[in-house]
Coordinates of C-alpha atoms and ligand atoms in Angstrom, one line a residue:
M191 CA -240.4 127.2 192.3
G192 CA -240.5 131.2 191.7
M193 CA -244.1 131.1 193.4
L194 CA -243.0 129.4 196.6
S195 CA -240.9 131.7 198.8
W196 CA -240.0 131.2 202.5
D197 CA -242.5 133.5 203.6
S198 CA -245.3 131.7 202.0
L199 CA -243.8 128.3 203.3
A200 CA -243.9 129.7 206.8
G201 CA -247.3 131.1 206.2
L202 CA -248.7 127.7 205.2
A203 CA -247.3 126.1 208.0
K204 CA -247.9 129.0 210.4
I205 CA -244.6 129.2 211.6
P206 CA -242.8 132.4 212.3
L207 CA -240.2 133.1 209.7
G208 CA -237.5 133.2 212.3
H209 CA -238.2 129.8 213.9
L210 CA -237.8 128.3 210.3
V211 CA -234.4 129.9 209.8
L212 CA -233.3 128.6 213.2
A213 CA -234.3 125.2 212.4
G214 CA -232.9 125.1 209.0
M215 CA -229.4 126.5 211.0
A216 CA -229.8 123.6 213.4
T217 CA -230.6 120.9 210.8
F218 CA -227.4 122.1 208.9
V219 CA -225.2 121.8 211.8
V220 CA -226.6 118.4 213.1
V221 CA -226.1 117.1 209.5
A222 CA -222.7 118.4 209.3
I223 CA -222.0 116.8 212.5
V224 CA -223.2 113.3 211.6
V225 CA -221.7 113.6 208.1
N226 CA -218.4 114.3 210.0
V227 CA -218.6 111.6 212.6
L228 CA -219.7 109.0 210.1
S229 CA -217.0 109.8 207.6
Q230 CA -214.4 109.6 210.2
I231 CA -215.9 105.9 211.2
L232 CA -216.5 104.8 207.8
F233 CA -213.9 106.0 205.7
R234 CA -210.3 105.2 206.5
D235 CA -207.8 105.6 203.9
P236 CA -204.9 103.3 204.8
N237 CA -202.5 105.7 202.9
R238 CA -203.3 108.7 205.4
P239 CA -202.2 108.9 208.9
P240 CA -205.3 108.2 211.2
V241 CA -207.3 111.2 212.1
V242 CA -208.0 112.4 215.8
F243 CA -211.6 111.8 216.6
H244 CA -213.5 115.0 216.7
W245 CA -217.3 115.9 216.9
I246 CA -217.5 119.3 215.3
P247 CA -216.2 119.9 211.7
F248 CA -213.6 122.5 211.1
F249 CA -213.4 123.2 214.8
G250 CA -211.9 119.8 215.1
S251 CA -209.3 119.3 218.1
A252 CA -208.7 122.8 218.6
I253 CA -209.7 122.9 222.3
S254 CA -207.9 119.9 223.5
Y255 CA -204.8 120.8 221.5
G256 CA -204.9 124.4 222.4
M257 CA -205.5 123.8 226.2
D258 CA -202.7 121.4 226.8
P259 CA -200.8 120.5 223.7
Y260 CA -198.5 118.0 225.5
K261 CA -201.3 116.1 226.9
F262 CA -203.0 116.1 223.5
F263 CA -200.0 114.7 221.8
D264 CA -199.5 112.3 224.6
D265 CA -203.0 110.9 224.7
N266 CA -203.1 110.4 220.9
R267 CA -199.7 108.8 220.8
K268 CA -201.1 106.0 223.0
K269 CA -204.0 105.3 220.5
F270 CA -202.1 105.9 217.1
G271 CA -198.5 106.0 217.7
D272 CA -196.0 108.9 216.5
V273 CA -197.8 110.0 213.4
Y274 CA -201.5 111.0 213.3
T275 CA -203.5 114.0 211.9
F276 CA -205.8 116.2 213.7
V277 CA -208.0 119.1 212.7
L278 CA -207.2 122.6 213.9
L279 CA -209.8 125.2 212.9
G280 CA -210.1 124.2 209.3
R281 CA -206.4 123.0 209.1
K282 CA -205.4 119.3 208.8
V283 CA -202.2 119.1 210.9
T284 CA -200.1 115.8 210.8
V285 CA -198.0 115.5 214.0
A286 CA -195.0 113.4 213.8
L287 CA -193.6 112.8 217.4
G288 CA -190.2 111.7 218.7
P289 CA -186.7 112.4 217.4
K290 CA -187.6 110.7 214.0
G291 CA -190.9 113.0 213.7
N292 CA -188.4 115.9 214.4
D293 CA -186.1 115.0 211.7
F294 CA -189.1 114.5 209.4
V295 CA -190.4 117.9 209.8
L296 CA -187.2 120.1 210.5
N297 CA -185.0 118.4 207.8
A298 CA -187.8 117.8 205.1
K299 CA -186.8 119.3 201.6
L300 CA -187.5 122.7 200.7
S301 CA -189.7 121.6 197.9
D302 CA -191.8 119.5 200.1
V303 CA -192.6 122.0 202.9
S304 CA -192.7 125.6 203.6
A305 CA -192.4 127.4 206.9
E306 CA -193.4 130.8 205.5
D307 CA -196.6 129.2 204.3
A308 CA -197.5 128.2 207.7
Y309 CA -196.3 131.0 209.6
T310 CA -196.7 134.3 207.3
H311 CA -200.4 135.1 208.5
L312 CA -199.2 135.3 211.9
T313 CA -195.8 137.0 211.5
T314 CA -196.0 139.4 208.6
P315 CA -198.7 141.7 210.0
V316 CA -196.4 142.1 213.2
F317 CA -193.0 142.3 211.6
G318 CA -193.8 144.0 208.4
N319 CA -193.3 143.1 204.9
G320 CA -190.0 141.8 202.9
V321 CA -188.4 139.7 205.8
I322 CA -188.5 136.4 207.8
Y323 CA -191.6 134.6 206.4
D324 CA -192.7 137.1 203.9
C325 CA -190.0 136.5 201.4
P326 CA -188.6 133.4 199.6
N327 CA -186.7 130.9 201.9
H328 CA -183.3 131.8 200.2
R329 CA -183.7 135.6 201.4
L330 CA -184.8 134.3 204.9
M331 CA -181.3 132.2 205.0
E332 CA -179.2 135.2 204.1
Q333 CA -181.2 137.5 206.4
K334 CA -180.4 135.1 209.3
K335 CA -176.7 135.0 208.0
F336 CA -176.6 138.8 208.4
A337 CA -177.8 139.0 211.9
K338 CA -175.5 136.0 212.9
S339 CA -172.6 138.2 211.7
S340 CA -173.1 140.5 214.7
F341 CA -173.2 137.4 217.1
T342 CA -169.4 137.1 217.6
V343 CA -167.4 136.8 220.8
P344 CA -166.4 140.5 221.0
A345 CA -170.0 141.5 220.6
F346 CA -171.1 139.2 223.5
R347 CA -168.1 140.4 225.5
S348 CA -169.4 144.1 225.1
Y349 CA -173.1 143.1 225.9
V350 CA -172.3 141.5 229.2
P351 CA -171.6 144.8 231.0
I352 CA -174.5 146.5 229.3
I353 CA -176.9 143.9 230.6
V354 CA -175.3 144.1 234.1
E355 CA -175.9 147.9 234.0
E356 CA -179.6 147.6 232.6
V357 CA -180.5 144.9 235.5
R358 CA -179.2 147.5 238.1
K359 CA -180.9 150.3 236.8
Y360 CA -184.0 148.2 236.5
W361 CA -184.1 147.0 240.2
L362 CA -183.4 150.4 241.3
K363 CA -186.6 151.9 239.3
S364 CA -189.0 149.0 239.1
P365 CA -191.7 148.9 242.1
Q366 CA -191.3 145.1 241.5
F367 CA -187.9 145.7 243.4
F368 CA -186.3 148.7 244.9
G369 CA -188.6 151.5 243.2
Q370 CA -189.8 153.0 246.2
D371 CA -186.9 152.0 248.7
P372 CA -183.2 151.3 247.6
N373 CA -182.9 149.4 250.9
R374 CA -185.9 147.2 250.6
A375 CA -184.8 143.9 251.9
S376 CA -187.5 141.6 250.9
A377 CA -190.4 141.4 248.7
S378 CA -192.9 139.6 246.3
T379 CA -192.0 140.1 242.4
H380 CA -194.3 139.4 239.9
L381 CA -192.5 137.6 237.2
M382 CA -194.5 137.8 234.3
T383 CA -194.4 141.6 234.9
A384 CA -190.6 141.8 235.8
M385 CA -189.2 139.6 233.5
P386 CA -190.5 140.9 230.1
E387 CA -189.4 144.3 231.0
L388 CA -185.8 143.4 231.9
T389 CA -185.8 141.2 228.8
I390 CA -186.7 144.0 226.4
F391 CA -184.4 146.5 228.1
T392 CA -181.5 144.4 227.9
A393 CA -182.2 143.0 224.3
S394 CA -182.9 146.3 222.9
R395 CA -179.8 148.0 224.4
T396 CA -177.5 145.3 223.4
L397 CA -179.1 144.2 220.0
Q398 CA -180.3 147.5 218.8
G399 CA -178.3 150.2 220.6
K400 CA -178.9 153.3 222.9
A401 CA -181.3 155.1 220.8
I402 CA -183.5 152.2 220.4
R403 CA -183.2 151.3 224.2
A404 CA -184.1 155.1 225.3
K405 CA -187.6 154.9 223.3
F406 CA -188.5 151.9 225.4
D407 CA -188.7 154.6 228.4
E408 CA -191.2 156.4 226.2
S409 CA -193.9 155.6 223.6
F410 CA -192.2 152.7 222.3
A411 CA -193.0 150.4 225.1
E412 CA -196.7 150.9 224.3
L413 CA -196.4 150.3 220.8
Y414 CA -194.6 147.1 221.2
H415 CA -197.4 146.2 223.6
D416 CA -199.7 146.7 220.9
L417 CA -197.5 144.5 218.4
D418 CA -197.5 141.8 221.2
R419 CA -201.2 141.7 221.5
G420 CA -201.4 140.9 217.7
F421 CA -198.9 138.2 218.2
T422 CA -201.3 135.3 219.7
P423 CA -202.8 132.1 218.6
I424 CA -206.1 133.8 217.9
H425 CA -204.1 135.7 215.2
F426 CA -202.4 132.5 213.9
V427 CA -205.9 131.3 213.2
F428 CA -207.7 134.4 212.2
P429 CA -205.0 136.8 211.0
H430 CA -207.2 139.7 210.3
I431 CA -210.2 139.2 212.9
P432 CA -211.6 142.5 213.1
I433 CA -211.0 143.2 216.8
P434 CA -209.1 146.4 218.4
A435 CA -205.9 144.3 218.9
T436 CA -205.8 143.8 215.3
F437 CA -206.2 147.4 214.4
R438 CA -203.6 148.4 217.0
R439 CA -201.2 145.9 215.7
N440 CA -201.3 147.2 212.2
A441 CA -201.0 150.8 213.5
A442 CA -198.0 149.8 215.7
Q443 CA -196.1 147.9 213.0
K444 CA -196.0 151.1 210.9
K445 CA -195.0 153.3 213.6
V446 CA -192.3 151.0 215.0
S447 CA -190.9 150.2 211.7
D448 CA -190.9 154.0 210.9
T449 CA -188.8 154.6 214.2
Y450 CA -186.3 152.0 213.3
M451 CA -186.1 153.6 209.6
D452 CA -185.2 157.1 211.5
V453 CA -182.6 155.4 213.5
I454 CA -180.9 153.8 210.4
R455 CA -181.0 157.2 208.4
D456 CA -179.4 158.9 211.5
R457 CA -176.7 156.4 211.8
R458 CA -175.9 156.6 208.1
Q459 CA -175.8 160.4 208.3
R460 CA -173.4 160.4 211.3
G461 CA -171.4 157.6 209.7
D462 CA -171.6 155.9 213.0
F463 CA -171.4 152.1 212.8
S464 CA -169.4 151.3 215.9
D465 CA -171.7 149.4 218.2
F466 CA -171.8 145.7 218.3
D467 CA -175.4 145.5 217.4
V468 CA -177.8 144.0 215.0
I469 CA -178.7 147.3 213.1
N470 CA -175.3 147.8 212.3
A471 CA -174.6 144.3 211.2
Y472 CA -177.3 145.2 208.4
L473 CA -175.9 148.5 207.7
K474 CA -172.6 147.1 206.7
D475 CA -173.3 143.9 205.3
A476 CA -176.9 143.3 204.1
I477 CA -176.4 142.7 200.4
Y478 CA -177.9 139.5 199.1
K479 CA -175.8 137.2 196.9
D480 CA -177.5 138.2 193.6
G481 CA -176.4 141.8 194.5
T482 CA -179.8 142.9 195.8
R483 CA -179.4 145.3 198.8
M484 CA -181.9 145.0 201.6
T485 CA -183.9 148.1 202.1
D486 CA -184.0 150.3 205.0
R487 CA -187.7 149.2 205.3
E488 CA -186.7 145.5 205.4
I489 CA -183.7 146.2 207.7
A490 CA -186.3 147.8 210.1
N491 CA -188.8 145.2 209.9
M492 CA -186.1 142.6 210.5
Q493 CA -185.3 144.4 213.7
I494 CA -189.0 144.0 214.7
G495 CA -188.9 140.2 214.1
I496 CA -185.6 139.8 216.1
L497 CA -186.7 141.5 219.1
M498 CA -190.2 140.1 219.1
G499 CA -188.6 136.4 218.9
G500 CA -186.0 136.9 221.6
Q501 CA -188.4 138.7 223.7
H502 CA -191.2 136.0 224.1
T503 CA -188.6 133.0 224.3
S504 CA -186.0 134.6 226.6
S505 CA -188.6 136.2 229.1
A506 CA -190.6 133.0 229.5
T507 CA -187.3 131.1 230.0
S508 CA -185.9 133.4 232.7
A509 CA -189.0 133.4 234.7
W510 CA -189.2 129.6 234.5
A511 CA -185.6 129.4 235.6
L512 CA -186.4 131.6 238.5
L513 CA -189.5 129.6 239.6
H514 CA -187.4 126.4 239.5
L515 CA -184.6 128.0 241.5
G516 CA -187.3 129.4 243.9
A517 CA -188.4 125.8 244.6
D518 CA -184.7 124.6 245.3
P519 CA -182.5 126.4 247.9
E520 CA -179.8 124.1 247.6
L521 CA -179.2 125.0 244.1
Q522 CA -179.5 128.7 244.7
D523 CA -176.5 127.9 247.2
A524 CA -174.3 125.9 244.5
L525 CA -174.9 128.6 242.0
Y526 CA -173.8 131.3 244.6
R527 CA -170.7 129.2 245.2
E528 CA -170.0 129.1 241.6
Q529 CA -170.2 132.7 241.1
I530 CA -167.6 133.1 244.0
E531 CA -165.4 130.1 242.6
V532 CA -165.4 131.7 239.2
C533 CA -165.3 135.5 240.1
G534 CA -163.7 135.5 243.6
E535 CA -165.0 136.4 247.1
S536 CA -165.7 140.1 246.2
L537 CA -167.7 139.3 243.2
P538 CA -166.6 141.9 240.8
D539 CA -169.3 142.3 237.8
V540 CA -169.6 139.0 235.7
T541 CA -168.0 139.0 232.3
Y542 CA -168.5 137.0 229.2
E543 CA -165.5 134.8 230.0
N544 CA -166.7 134.2 233.5
L545 CA -170.0 132.8 232.1
Q546 CA -168.0 130.2 229.8
N547 CA -166.6 129.1 232.8
M548 CA -169.8 128.4 234.9
P549 CA -171.2 124.8 234.1
L550 CA -173.9 124.8 236.7
L551 CA -175.4 128.2 235.5
N552 CA -175.4 126.9 231.9
Y553 CA -176.8 123.5 232.8
T554 CA -179.6 125.4 234.8
I555 CA -180.6 127.3 231.4
R556 CA -180.3 124.0 229.6
E557 CA -182.4 122.2 231.9
T558 CA -184.9 125.1 232.0
L559 CA -185.2 124.7 228.2
R560 CA -185.5 121.1 228.5
M561 CA -188.7 121.2 230.8
H562 CA -189.9 124.3 229.3
P563 CA -189.2 125.0 225.6
P564 CA -191.0 128.1 224.8
L565 CA -192.3 127.0 221.5
H566 CA -194.3 123.7 221.6
S567 CA -195.4 123.4 218.0
L568 CA -193.0 124.1 215.1
M569 CA -195.1 123.9 211.9
R570 CA -194.7 123.6 208.2
K571 CA -197.2 123.7 205.2
V572 CA -196.8 120.6 202.8
R573 CA -196.1 121.8 199.2
S574 CA -195.9 118.3 197.6
D575 CA -197.2 114.9 198.9
L576 CA -194.8 113.7 201.5
A577 CA -194.4 109.9 202.2
I578 CA -193.4 109.0 205.7
E579 CA -190.7 106.4 205.7
G580 CA -191.4 103.1 207.2
T581 CA -195.2 103.6 206.9
N582 CA -197.7 103.5 204.3
Y583 CA -198.7 107.1 204.8
V584 CA -198.7 109.9 202.6
V585 CA -199.3 113.3 203.8
P586 CA -201.0 115.3 200.9
K587 CA -200.0 118.6 199.8
G588 CA -202.0 121.5 201.7
Y589 CA -201.7 119.7 204.9
Y590 CA -199.5 121.0 207.7
V591 CA -196.9 119.0 209.6
L592 CA -196.0 119.7 213.2
A593 CA -192.9 118.7 215.1
S594 CA -192.9 119.2 219.0
P595 CA -189.4 118.9 220.1
G596 CA -190.7 119.3 223.6
V597 CA -192.2 115.8 223.6
P598 CA -188.9 113.6 223.7
M599 CA -187.2 116.3 226.3
M600 CA -190.0 115.0 228.7
D601 CA -189.9 111.4 227.7
S602 CA -188.3 108.9 230.3
N603 CA -186.8 107.1 227.4
Y604 CA -184.4 109.8 226.8
F605 CA -184.2 111.5 230.2
K606 CA -184.3 109.9 233.6
N607 CA -186.9 111.2 235.9
P608 CA -187.9 113.6 233.1
T609 CA -190.3 115.8 235.4
T610 CA -187.5 116.5 238.0
F611 CA -185.7 119.8 237.5
Q612 CA -182.0 118.5 237.8
P613 CA -179.5 120.8 236.2
S614 CA -176.6 118.4 237.2
R615 CA -178.0 115.7 234.9
W616 CA -176.1 117.5 232.1
A617 CA -172.9 116.9 233.9
E618 CA -173.3 113.4 233.2
T619 CA -174.9 113.1 229.8
K620 CA -172.5 115.5 228.1
N621 CA -171.4 113.4 225.1
E622 CA -174.7 111.4 224.5
I623 CA -176.5 114.3 222.8
N624 CA -175.5 116.4 219.9
L625 CA -176.0 119.8 221.4
D626 CA -174.6 122.0 218.8
D627 CA -176.6 120.8 215.9
S628 CA -176.3 124.2 214.3
A629 CA -177.6 125.4 211.1
E630 CA -174.8 128.0 210.8
G631 CA -176.9 130.7 209.1
V632 CA -176.9 129.0 205.4
T633 CA -175.3 125.6 205.9
I634 CA -177.9 122.9 206.6
S635 CA -177.4 120.4 209.2
K636 CA -178.3 116.9 208.7
G637 CA -179.1 115.1 211.9
A638 CA -182.4 116.3 213.9
K639 CA -182.5 113.1 215.6
S640 CA -181.5 114.4 218.8
P641 CA -184.0 114.3 221.6
Y642 CA -182.8 117.7 223.0
L643 CA -183.9 120.5 220.3
P644 CA -185.2 123.6 221.9
F645 CA -183.7 125.8 219.3
G646 CA -185.0 123.6 216.4
A647 CA -182.7 122.0 213.7
G648 CA -182.4 122.3 209.9
R649 CA -182.6 125.4 207.8
H650 CA -185.0 127.1 210.3
R651 CA -182.7 126.5 213.3
C652 CA -182.6 129.4 216.0
I653 CA -179.7 131.9 215.5
G654 CA -180.6 133.4 218.9
E655 CA -179.1 130.5 221.0
H656 CA -176.0 132.1 222.0
F657 CA -177.3 135.6 222.7
A658 CA -180.0 133.9 224.9
Y659 CA -177.3 131.9 226.9
V660 CA -175.5 135.3 227.3
Q661 CA -178.6 137.3 228.3
L662 CA -179.9 134.6 230.5
G663 CA -176.7 133.9 232.1
T664 CA -175.9 137.4 233.0
I665 CA -179.5 138.0 234.3
L666 CA -179.5 134.8 236.3
S667 CA -176.0 135.5 237.9
M668 CA -177.1 138.9 238.9
F669 CA -180.0 137.4 240.7
I670 CA -178.0 134.8 242.4
R671 CA -175.6 137.3 243.7
E672 CA -178.1 139.9 244.9
F673 CA -180.9 137.5 246.5
T674 CA -182.2 134.3 248.0
W675 CA -185.8 133.5 247.2
S676 CA -188.6 131.0 247.4
L677 CA -192.1 130.4 245.9
P678 CA -195.1 132.0 247.9
E679 CA -196.2 129.7 251.0
G680 CA -197.8 126.2 249.9
R681 CA -197.2 126.8 246.2
G682 CA -194.9 124.8 243.7
V683 CA -193.6 125.7 240.4
P684 CA -196.9 127.0 238.5
K685 CA -198.3 124.7 235.7
A686 CA -197.7 125.8 232.1
D687 CA -200.1 128.1 230.2
Y688 CA -200.2 127.2 226.5
T689 CA -202.8 129.8 225.1
S690 CA -199.9 132.2 224.6
M691 CA -197.3 132.4 221.6
V692 CA -194.8 130.8 224.0
T693 CA -195.4 128.3 226.9
L694 CA -195.5 130.6 230.0
P695 CA -196.0 130.0 233.7
S696 CA -199.4 130.4 234.6
E697 CA -200.6 132.8 237.3
P698 CA -199.7 133.6 240.0
S699 CA -195.9 133.6 238.9
N700 CA -194.5 135.1 241.9
I701 CA -191.2 134.7 243.8
I702 CA -190.5 136.1 247.4
W703 CA -187.0 137.4 247.7
T704 CA -184.7 138.6 250.4
R705 CA -181.6 140.4 249.8
R706 CA -178.2 138.8 250.6
K707 CA -176.7 141.9 251.9
I708 CA -177.6 145.5 251.0
S709 CA -174.3 146.6 249.3
E710 CA -174.0 150.3 249.0
K711 CA -171.1 149.8 246.7
K712 CA -173.0 147.8 244.1
L713 CA -176.2 150.0 243.8
Ligands
X2N1963 C1 -210.0 129.4 220.4 C2 -207.7 127.1 224.1 O1 -206.0 128.8 221.7 O2 -209.4 126.1 222.8 F1 -190.8 135.2 216.4 F2 -187.4 136.7 213.7 C3 -189.1 135.9 215.1 C4 -194.9 128.9 216.8 C5 -195.8 130.0 215.0 C6 -196.1 128.4 217.1 C7 -197.1 129.6 215.4 C8 -203.4 127.6 217.8 C9 -202.2 127.4 219.9 C10 -204.5 127.3 218.2 C11 -203.6 127.3 220.4 C12 -188.1 135.6 214.2 C13 -187.5 133.3 218.9 C14 -189.7 133.6 215.2 C15 -188.0 131.7 217.4 C16 -207.0 126.4 219.6 C17 -210.2 128.5 221.5 C18 -191.6 132.5 215.0 C19 -199.5 128.4 216.2 C20 -198.5 127.8 218.4 C21 -200.7 127.7 216.5 C22 -199.9 127.2 218.9 C23 -193.1 130.9 214.1 C24 -190.5 132.5 217.0 N1 -187.0 132.3 218.1 N2 -188.7 133.4 218.7 N3 -208.1 126.7 220.3 O3 -193.5 130.1 215.4 O4 -190.0 131.4 215.2 C25 -189.9 134.9 215.6 C26 -188.6 133.4 214.1 C27 -194.6 129.8 216.0 C28 -197.2 128.6 216.5 C29 -202.2 127.4 218.4 C30 -204.7 127.2 219.5 C31 -187.9 134.4 213.6 C32 -206.6 127.9 221.0 C33 -208.9 127.5 223.2 C34 -208.8 128.2 222.0 N4 -198.3 128.2 217.0 N5 -200.9 127.7 218.1 N6 -189.1 132.8 217.7 N7 -206.1 127.3 220.0 N8 -207.8 127.5 221.3 C35 -190.4 132.5 215.7 C36 -190.7 130.4 214.6 C37 -192.0 131.3 214.1
HEM1964 C1 -185.8 130.0 215.1 C2 -186.3 128.5 219.8 C3 -184.3 132.9 221.1 C4 -184.4 134.2 216.6 C5 -186.0 129.3 216.4 C6 -186.8 127.9 216.3 C7 -186.9 127.6 217.7 C8 -186.2 128.8 218.4 C9 -187.6 126.5 218.2 C10 -187.1 127.0 215.0 C11 -188.3 127.5 214.7 C12 -189.0 126.5 213.6 O1 -188.2 125.5 213.2 O2 -190.1 126.9 213.1 C13 -185.7 129.7 220.5 C14 -185.4 129.6 221.9 C15 -184.8 130.8 222.2 C16 -184.8 131.7 221.2 C17 -185.9 128.5 222.8 C18 -184.5 131.4 223.9 C19 -184.4 130.8 224.8 C20 -184.0 133.8 220.1 C21 -183.4 135.0 220.0 C22 -183.2 135.3 218.8 C23 -184.0 134.4 218.0 C24 -182.9 135.7 221.3 C25 -183.0 136.7 218.2 C26 -182.0 137.2 218.5 C27 -184.6 133.2 215.8 C28 -184.6 133.4 214.3 C29 -185.1 132.0 213.9 C30 -185.3 131.3 215.2 C31 -184.2 134.4 213.4 C32 -185.1 131.5 212.7 C33 -186.5 131.2 211.9 C34 -186.5 130.5 210.8 O3 -185.5 130.2 210.0 O4 -187.5 130.2 210.3 N1 -185.9 129.6 217.6 N2 -185.3 130.8 220.1 N3 -184.3 133.3 218.7 N4 -184.9 132.2 216.3 FE1 -185.2 131.6 218.2

């Protein structure tokens, strides 16, 4: 064999070497495809969930899942039922749909599945080491408990006027609103510019304090932008893909984390822990049950995680809510009347207590999350073979399991006319659904069989729900009082774009607003 080189072979056949290499690669691809297709047709293990047919090995169903996951889930549910497996860029992912599927994935035993194994490649380069999915689950449980200790009624009471002030400042400054002209009476606003900005300003000011908020007027905004561009499905699939976005992500993580460390040291030095923010919650209370204290670096990285998480989910939700309201002037009227009923004709600034007395406003948020839950896929990696109750299926170790709480939320078996945006539906169905299926930080809830789970369930359930309602409720109240708005001529509510980390409205995501009245007193 040593005598017979590729060169001499090619020479013998009088074929250029390059062609031979190409032919070899083409043969390999064709053989791989044929073997992949045949193995799907010929070998069907009755103890494994059925596999979604795909032509190209490794790549699998990436495109159809990635473009429209709900259509993908639905199409395959018609073929296979609630449980099936698809290939996503080298991973085997078993989908479990419906309330039972949610329960199966979200309440699986800790020894059977792991969220950190599913998410850490994406989140750790962005948030940094030692927190969230870069630590054992019992650490995450305590980190959530520390953060939750700052989400109290007195804290929320203090947040509402701060959010009001930030919204006013933003309207006056932003070219999307009254930036050039404080008396501007009408304009078109690009929501996917305005809502992320409003969200980051209000969240950073309330959750992290004045010093961090001030940095967003300077270099911090650009650094967070770099972190954002490293928090994408591409980085979920290829965490260290050598593209500029990845290098910028890594550099920004260090700088942002160092900035939080400076703020932490400064507070400690001054001994000032008076604000109701999350940094202080950690400075007062971040000692684990085993006596270990969170390091300043870990507290800093936790701040990145919390702000990033809250940022994407809340900005998407506020944008969707404003778009649906833009399509429904009567609902805007009803919400305006609710503001007056609760706060009085002169409309003094909204308070936390006021927000608790505005059912229609809260139903509007709830309905927005029903139709547009920000996270369409919640994943876990399987740690030991998992039997699925009521079937012969076993999901083997190394697979991923995927729950999609958005599927029952748009299913007519659970919600009448599921594609109609109708906040008033919640006034009627109040008691049917367990809305407060809360994990309470470390306590683990049992039932995830609710068809309405925009905040997840079980040990990984969201801790930001109440903050999100306060933030969204305050921002929406401000919009309702100041403007009426509509969608651009001839356009409805935009379709969803699933190629980002959260489900966003696709472009153009504009509303056209008119001031109710230009009041000198208020602005
Ligand atoms: C290449 C289209 O695009 O074919 F952030 F403190 C902070 C949720 C993680 C979802 C991952 C993969 C989509 C491939 C499309 C904190 C507030 C959190 C909770 C294929 C061609 C983060 C990964 C979604 C894979 C979709 C993890 C969030 N509250 N924030 N092909 O969440 O909580 C946090 C928690 C995840 C995913 C995907 C593709 C705590 C394509 C074209 C392309 N997914 N995805 N949070 N795909 N294509 C968070 C949970 C945690
Ligand atoms: C977890 C949704 C806002 C912090 C989750 C999960 C969901 C979710 C579905 C479960 C993820 C899983 O099981 O894999 C939402 C929605 C939000 C929102 C719809 C707003 C509309 C926030 C905010 C914060 C936050 C504002 C922080 C202040 C967290 C944290 C977790 C979490 C720390 C725990 C992750 C874990 O235990 O694995 N959220 N979230 N979220 N969310 Fe949120």
